[in-house]
Each structure stands twice: as C-alpha cells, then as structure tokens.
Amino acid sequence: EIVLTQSPGTLSLSPGERATLSCMTSQSINSRDLAWYQQKPGQAPRLLIYAASSRATGIPDRFSGSGSGTDFTLTISRLEPEDFAVYYCQQYDSSPPRYSFGQGTKLEIK
Amino acid sequence: QVQLQESGPGLVQPSGTLSLTCAVSGDSISSNNWWSWVRQPPGERLEWIGEFHHSGRTNYNPSLKSRVAISGDKSKNQFSLNMNSVTAADTAVYYCAREGDRGYSLGYWGQGTLVTVSS
C-alpha cells in the first residue's frame, strides 16, 4: 500500500500570498495517478488537479500542480479569500485498484 | 451536468448493516464509468470504500472488503452501499462519487450524508 504524506499540516497565509503544499508518496508513482482536491467545511471535496498537473474543468489558473516520482506540489499563486480550505492529495493504484488520500493540509487565514 | 445524491438512515445500530443509495442524474450508471463510495470520519481524512462498474465488476478497499458490497440498479439509475457488522468506528460522512472525465480521480461528488453508529 502506498502512503501519502502531506506537509505542512497547517499553513497560515494572507490573501494575495503564494501557497505551496506538498504531497510525498512512499513509493514512486505514475504522475497520471495523482490528483488534488479542495474541501470546505460541510462540503464535498472538489477536484482541482488530475494527472499531477492538469486543471479540472472550471478551476482558476492560479491553481497549478507539479511534480513526479514521489514528490508532488500544489501551488496557489495568489490566494483569494475563498481558497482557505483543506487540501487533499490522492493517488490511484491499479493493482489492486484503489484510491488513497493524504491526511490533508489546512490552509488558514493569517 | 452530473449530479449525485446520497440517501439512507442517519443512525445505525452497532453490529447492524449500513445501507445507502446514490441517485444519479445527468449520466447513466450504465455508462463506461466507475462509481465509488468514499467516507470521512469526523475530523479525519477521506477513505475510499470501493467502486462499481455496470458490467458487474467491483473493487473494494482491502481493509473493508470483508464487510462491504456495492451494487447498481439500472432501472432506477442508482447504486448502493451495504456495510455489515458496523461499529462506532464506521461513523462518518459517506459520499458517493464518479470517476473524473480524465485521469485517475473522482470528478463528481454527492453532497454527503452523515451516518452515526450508536445504540
């Protein structure tokens, strides 16, 4: 089983600043299998990035994903007030088929 | 657009069976997509439970496989989750979801339903 570890646990920033969130996997994975989600209190997760670096439909271009192997990053270039939420990375393993999630990074207003 | 809506009892007795249904609109469960259940205990991370394909294939999280079954009803365009022998550790918000249009991800989610296991 591949384990996903996100850092930091909490990130305190101000609107307009740049946010960098990390996701490390316990084994090297195919970039196509890595996704990022945003979750606000009381809401379902929302897909932001799939295949490590492709934005999902309707996602603003201030969100970008990068990385390969075991190290992946979600970057929010200029934080908007609505971006403060919890972010999860997710990996899909095809053998056997399963999804795994990181423990999340809480992005809070400083 | 694709919409999913969970329904089912909000309270289940310990050792009982948790049964939830996900009604789908804007797509057919007979389409070539995988339909998943995901849960989130209060304050914890997301946990994938399993997935269903209209061909009858299913995949389950190995940690839950012995207690879980996912099936579909094409006539009602919905799919269901059954989990037996539940304990307080199964208390969570349960989400149904559909794989994304591209990439190995979950692109469409229901709003979620809280299930509490308690006597």
CSV table of C-alpha atoms in Angstrom, one decimal:
chain,number,residue,atom,x,y,z
A,1,GLU,CA,0.0,0.0,0.0
A,2,ILE,CA,1.3,3.4,-1.0
A,3,VAL,CA,1.2,6.0,1.8
A,4,LEU,CA,0.7,9.7,1.1
A,5,THR,CA,2.1,12.3,3.5
A,6,GLN,CA,1.1,15.9,3.1
A,7,SER,CA,3.0,18.9,4.6
A,8,PRO,CA,2.6,21.2,6.3
A,9,GLY,CA,-0.3,20.1,8.4
A,10,THR,CA,-1.5,23.7,8.6
A,11,LEU,CA,-0.4,26.7,6.5
A,12,SER,CA,-1.2,30.2,7.7
A,13,LEU,CA,-1.0,32.9,4.9
A,14,SER,CA,-2.7,36.1,3.9
A,15,PRO,CA,-4.8,36.8,0.8
A,16,GLY,CA,-2.6,37.7,-2.1
A,17,GLU,CA,0.3,35.5,-0.9
A,18,ARG,CA,1.6,32.3,-2.6
A,19,ALA,CA,0.8,28.9,-1.1
A,20,THR,CA,2.9,25.8,-1.7
A,21,LEU,CA,1.5,22.5,-0.5
A,22,SER,CA,3.5,19.2,-0.6
A,23,CYS,CA,2.5,15.6,-1.1
A,24,MET,CA,5.0,12.8,-0.8
A,25,THR,CA,4.3,9.2,-1.7
A,26,SER,CA,6.0,6.2,-0.1
A,27,GLN,CA,6.8,4.8,-3.5
A,28,SER,CA,7.4,6.3,-6.9
A,29,ILE,CA,4.1,6.6,-8.8
A,30,ASN,CA,3.0,7.5,-12.3
A,31,SER,CA,2.1,11.1,-12.4
A,32,ARG,CA,-1.2,10.3,-14.2
A,33,ASP,CA,-2.3,8.7,-10.8
A,34,LEU,CA,-2.0,11.9,-8.7
A,35,ALA,CA,-4.8,14.3,-8.0
A,36,TRP,CA,-5.6,17.2,-5.7
A,37,TYR,CA,-8.9,18.2,-4.0
A,38,GLN,CA,-10.2,21.2,-2.1
A,39,GLN,CA,-12.7,20.7,0.7
A,40,LYS,CA,-14.5,23.5,2.6
A,41,PRO,CA,-16.4,22.9,5.9
A,42,GLY,CA,-19.6,21.0,5.4
A,43,GLN,CA,-18.9,20.4,1.7
A,44,ALA,CA,-17.8,17.6,-0.5
A,45,PRO,CA,-14.3,17.6,-1.9
A,46,ARG,CA,-13.9,19.4,-5.2
A,47,LEU,CA,-11.4,18.1,-7.8
A,48,LEU,CA,-8.8,20.7,-8.6
A,49,ILE,CA,-5.9,18.9,-10.4
A,50,TYR,CA,-5.7,15.5,-12.1
A,51,ALA,CA,-2.7,13.7,-13.6
A,52,ALA,CA,-0.5,15.8,-11.3
A,53,SER,CA,-0.6,19.0,-13.4
A,54,SER,CA,-3.9,19.2,-15.3
A,55,ARG,CA,-6.6,21.6,-14.0
A,56,ALA,CA,-10.1,20.2,-13.8
A,57,THR,CA,-12.9,22.0,-15.6
A,58,GLY,CA,-13.6,25.4,-14.2
A,59,ILE,CA,-10.6,25.6,-11.9
A,60,PRO,CA,-8.9,29.0,-12.0
A,61,ASP,CA,-5.4,29.2,-13.4
A,62,ARG,CA,-4.0,30.4,-10.1
A,63,PHE,CA,-4.1,26.7,-9.1
A,64,SER,CA,-1.2,24.6,-10.5
A,65,GLY,CA,0.2,21.2,-9.9
A,66,SER,CA,3.6,19.8,-10.4
A,67,GLY,CA,6.0,17.0,-9.5
A,68,SER,CA,6.9,13.5,-10.3
A,69,GLY,CA,8.1,10.3,-8.7
A,70,THR,CA,7.5,10.7,-5.0
A,71,ASP,CA,7.3,14.5,-4.7
A,72,PHE,CA,4.2,16.5,-5.8
A,73,THR,CA,3.2,20.1,-5.2
A,74,LEU,CA,0.1,22.1,-5.4
A,75,THR,CA,0.7,25.8,-5.8
A,76,ILE,CA,-1.8,28.6,-5.4
A,77,SER,CA,-0.2,31.7,-7.0
A,78,ARG,CA,-2.2,34.5,-5.3
A,79,LEU,CA,-4.6,33.5,-2.5
A,80,GLU,CA,-8.2,34.6,-2.7
A,81,PRO,CA,-10.4,34.6,0.4
A,82,GLU,CA,-12.3,31.6,-1.0
A,83,ASP,CA,-9.2,29.5,-1.2
A,84,PHE,CA,-8.9,29.0,2.5
A,85,ALA,CA,-9.9,25.3,3.0
A,86,VAL,CA,-8.4,21.9,3.5
A,87,TYR,CA,-6.5,20.3,0.5
A,88,TYR,CA,-6.0,16.6,-0.1
A,89,CYS,CA,-3.8,14.8,-2.5
A,90,GLN,CA,-5.0,11.4,-3.8
A,91,GLN,CA,-3.2,8.5,-5.5
A,92,TYR,CA,-4.8,5.8,-7.6
A,93,ASP,CA,-3.2,2.4,-7.5
A,94,SER,CA,-4.2,0.0,-10.3
A,95,SER,CA,-3.0,-3.2,-8.8
A,96,PRO,CA,-5.2,-3.9,-7.0
A,97,PRO,CA,-7.5,-0.9,-7.9
A,98,ARG,CA,-7.9,1.6,-5.1
A,99,TYR,CA,-7.7,5.3,-4.2
A,100,SER,CA,-5.7,6.6,-1.3
A,101,PHE,CA,-5.7,10.0,0.2
A,102,GLY,CA,-3.2,12.1,2.2
A,103,GLN,CA,-4.1,13.4,5.6
A,104,GLY,CA,-4.7,16.9,4.3
A,105,THR,CA,-3.2,20.4,4.6
A,106,LYS,CA,-5.4,23.1,6.3
A,107,LEU,CA,-4.8,26.5,4.6
A,108,GLU,CA,-5.9,29.2,7.1
A,109,ILE,CA,-6.0,32.9,7.0
A,110,LYS,CA,-3.2,34.5,8.9
B,1,GLN,CA,-24.3,18.1,-15.6
B,2,VAL,CA,-23.6,15.0,-13.5
B,3,GLN,CA,-25.3,15.1,-10.1
B,4,LEU,CA,-25.2,12.6,-7.3
B,5,GLN,CA,-27.4,12.4,-4.2
B,6,GLU,CA,-26.9,10.1,-1.2
B,7,SER,CA,-29.8,8.9,0.9
B,8,GLY,CA,-30.3,6.4,3.8
B,9,PRO,CA,-30.7,6.2,7.5
B,10,GLY,CA,-28.6,8.6,9.6
B,11,LEU,CA,-28.5,6.3,12.6
B,12,VAL,CA,-27.5,2.6,12.6
B,13,GLN,CA,-27.3,0.2,15.5
B,14,PRO,CA,-23.9,-1.3,16.4
B,15,SER,CA,-23.4,-4.7,14.7
B,16,GLY,CA,-26.1,-3.8,12.2
B,17,THR,CA,-26.0,-3.1,8.5
B,18,LEU,CA,-25.4,0.3,7.0
B,19,SER,CA,-27.3,0.8,3.7
B,20,LEU,CA,-27.0,3.9,1.5
B,21,THR,CA,-28.2,4.7,-2.0
B,22,CYS,CA,-26.8,7.2,-4.5
B,23,ALA,CA,-29.2,8.6,-7.1
B,24,VAL,CA,-27.6,9.7,-10.3
B,25,SER,CA,-28.8,12.3,-12.8
B,26,GLY,CA,-27.1,13.7,-15.8
B,27,ASP,CA,-25.4,10.4,-16.6
B,28,SER,CA,-26.3,6.7,-16.6
B,29,ILE,CA,-24.7,4.2,-14.3
B,30,SER,CA,-24.6,2.1,-17.4
B,31,SER,CA,-22.0,4.4,-19.0
B,32,ASN,CA,-18.4,3.4,-19.1
B,33,ASN,CA,-17.6,4.9,-15.7
B,34,TRP,CA,-16.7,3.7,-12.3
B,35,TRP,CA,-19.0,4.7,-9.4
B,36,SER,CA,-17.4,5.0,-5.9
B,37,TRP,CA,-18.2,5.3,-2.3
B,38,VAL,CA,-15.9,7.4,0.0
B,39,ARG,CA,-16.2,8.2,3.7
B,40,GLN,CA,-14.8,10.7,6.1
B,41,PRO,CA,-14.9,10.2,9.8
B,42,PRO,CA,-15.3,13.4,11.8
B,43,GLY,CA,-12.1,15.4,11.6
B,44,GLU,CA,-10.2,12.7,9.6
B,45,ARG,CA,-9.0,12.1,6.1
B,46,LEU,CA,-11.0,10.7,3.2
B,47,GLU,CA,-11.2,6.9,2.9
B,48,TRP,CA,-12.2,5.2,-0.3
B,49,ILE,CA,-14.5,2.3,0.3
B,50,GLY,CA,-15.0,0.8,-3.2
B,51,GLU,CA,-16.3,1.2,-6.7
B,52,PHE,CA,-18.8,-0.4,-9.1
B,53,HIS,CA,-19.0,-0.7,-12.9
B,54,HIS,CA,-22.2,-1.5,-14.8
B,55,SER,CA,-20.5,-4.6,-16.2
B,56,GLY,CA,-20.8,-6.0,-12.7
B,57,ARG,CA,-17.2,-5.6,-11.7
B,58,THR,CA,-16.4,-4.2,-8.3
B,59,ASN,CA,-13.2,-3.2,-6.4
B,60,TYR,CA,-13.0,-2.7,-2.7
B,61,ASN,CA,-10.6,-1.2,-0.2
B,62,PRO,CA,-8.8,-4.3,1.3
B,63,SER,CA,-9.4,-3.0,4.8
B,64,LEU,CA,-13.2,-3.1,4.3
B,65,LYS,CA,-13.6,-5.8,1.7
B,66,SER,CA,-15.0,-8.4,4.1
B,67,ARG,CA,-17.9,-6.2,5.2
B,68,VAL,CA,-18.8,-4.2,2.1
B,69,ALA,CA,-20.9,-4.7,-1.1
B,70,ILE,CA,-21.6,-2.2,-3.8
B,71,SER,CA,-24.3,-2.8,-6.4
B,72,GLY,CA,-26.2,-0.9,-9.1
B,73,ASP,CA,-29.9,-0.7,-10.1
B,74,LYS,CA,-30.1,0.4,-13.8
B,75,SER,CA,-33.8,0.8,-13.8
B,76,LYS,CA,-33.5,3.5,-11.1
B,77,ASN,CA,-30.2,4.8,-12.2
B,78,GLN,CA,-28.7,4.4,-8.8
B,79,PHE,CA,-26.1,2.4,-6.9
B,80,SER,CA,-25.9,1.3,-3.4
B,81,LEU,CA,-23.6,0.6,-0.5
B,82,ASN,CA,-24.1,-2.1,2.1
B,83,MET,CA,-21.7,-2.4,5.1
B,84,ASN,CA,-22.3,-5.1,7.7
B,85,SER,CA,-21.1,-5.5,11.3
B,86,VAL,CA,-20.8,-1.8,11.8
B,87,THR,CA,-19.2,-0.3,14.9
B,88,ALA,CA,-18.7,3.3,16.2
B,89,ALA,CA,-15.6,3.5,14.0
B,90,ASP,CA,-17.8,3.5,11.0
B,91,THR,CA,-19.4,6.8,12.0
B,92,ALA,CA,-18.6,9.1,9.1
B,93,VAL,CA,-19.9,11.3,6.3
B,94,TYR,CA,-20.4,9.0,3.4
B,95,TYR,CA,-20.0,10.3,-0.2
B,96,CYS,CA,-20.9,8.8,-3.5
B,97,ALA,CA,-18.7,9.9,-6.4
B,98,ARG,CA,-17.9,9.2,-10.1
B,99,GLU,CA,-14.6,9.0,-11.7
B,100,GLY,CA,-13.4,12.1,-13.5
B,101,ASP,CA,-13.6,12.6,-17.2
B,102,ARG,CA,-9.9,12.3,-17.5
B,103,GLY,CA,-7.2,11.0,-15.2
B,104,TYR,CA,-7.5,8.6,-12.3
B,105,SER,CA,-9.5,10.9,-10.0
B,106,LEU,CA,-13.0,11.4,-8.6
B,107,GLY,CA,-14.5,14.3,-10.6
B,108,TYR,CA,-18.1,14.3,-9.4
B,109,TRP,CA,-19.3,14.0,-5.8
B,110,GLY,CA,-22.6,13.9,-3.9
B,111,GLN,CA,-23.1,16.3,-1.0
B,112,GLY,CA,-22.5,13.6,1.5
B,113,THR,CA,-24.7,12.1,4.3
B,114,LEU,CA,-23.7,11.6,7.9
B,115,VAL,CA,-24.2,8.1,9.3
B,116,THR,CA,-23.8,7.6,13.1
B,117,VAL,CA,-23.4,4.2,14.6
B,118,SER,CA,-24.9,4.2,18.0
B,119,SER,CA,-27.4,2.5,20.2
